[in-house]
């Protein structure tokens, strides 16, 4: 049986070799060949561990449910209602199916903290936004967006255009959300 030191030294040697090859520019083709193109695939187990301590059937009473802590409005909007009324009542696989739909549309914006702490930063895979929409960035607020984009009617009009996407009110916008700027 190999000693733990032998295993550790092999890992260390491979890490150093990869670092040297990276500096020389020779590792990129080798690393890229093994990695899929496009956005990284979220590690749902790690995200669930961050969001809910890996408890897929949790209802903690905070308005979010299941292992991935999906709110009921989002759950229904992305087809979760066909599985269960709330995420915590669905299976792990059903929750992941809905989460994949969310990621295709919004990227990892539904899990802003846990996607960063787990190293997952997948982005939506749809066409670029038309000129009459805006994707919320960190630090944005409706009034700043309305002013920056010259939205007719200002903040109030921007809120009314997007009221159906902002069920918690005008003060609850999140990075990655797409807002309509015009009717």
Coordinates of C-alpha atoms in Angstrom, one line a residue, residues 42-54 56 67-68 108 111 114-115 118 120:
X42 CA -22.6 24.0 -11.7
X43 CA -21.7 21.6 -9.0
X44 CA -25.2 21.3 -7.5
X45 CA -24.0 19.3 -4.5
X46 CA -21.6 22.1 -3.5
X47 CA -24.2 24.8 -4.1
X48 CA -26.8 22.8 -2.0
X49 CA -24.2 22.4 0.7
X50 CA -23.7 26.2 0.7
X51 CA -27.4 27.1 0.4
X52 CA -29.0 24.5 2.7
X53 CA -26.2 22.4 4.2
X54 CA -27.1 19.8 1.6
X56 CA -32.7 18.8 -0.3
X67 CA -31.5 22.1 -1.3
X68 CA -31.0 25.0 -3.8
X108 CA -26.1 31.8 -11.6
X111 CA -27.4 31.8 -6.2
X114 CA -22.9 30.4 -3.2
X115 CA -22.0 30.4 -6.9
X118 CA -18.2 27.3 -4.9
X120 CA -19.3 28.5 -10.4

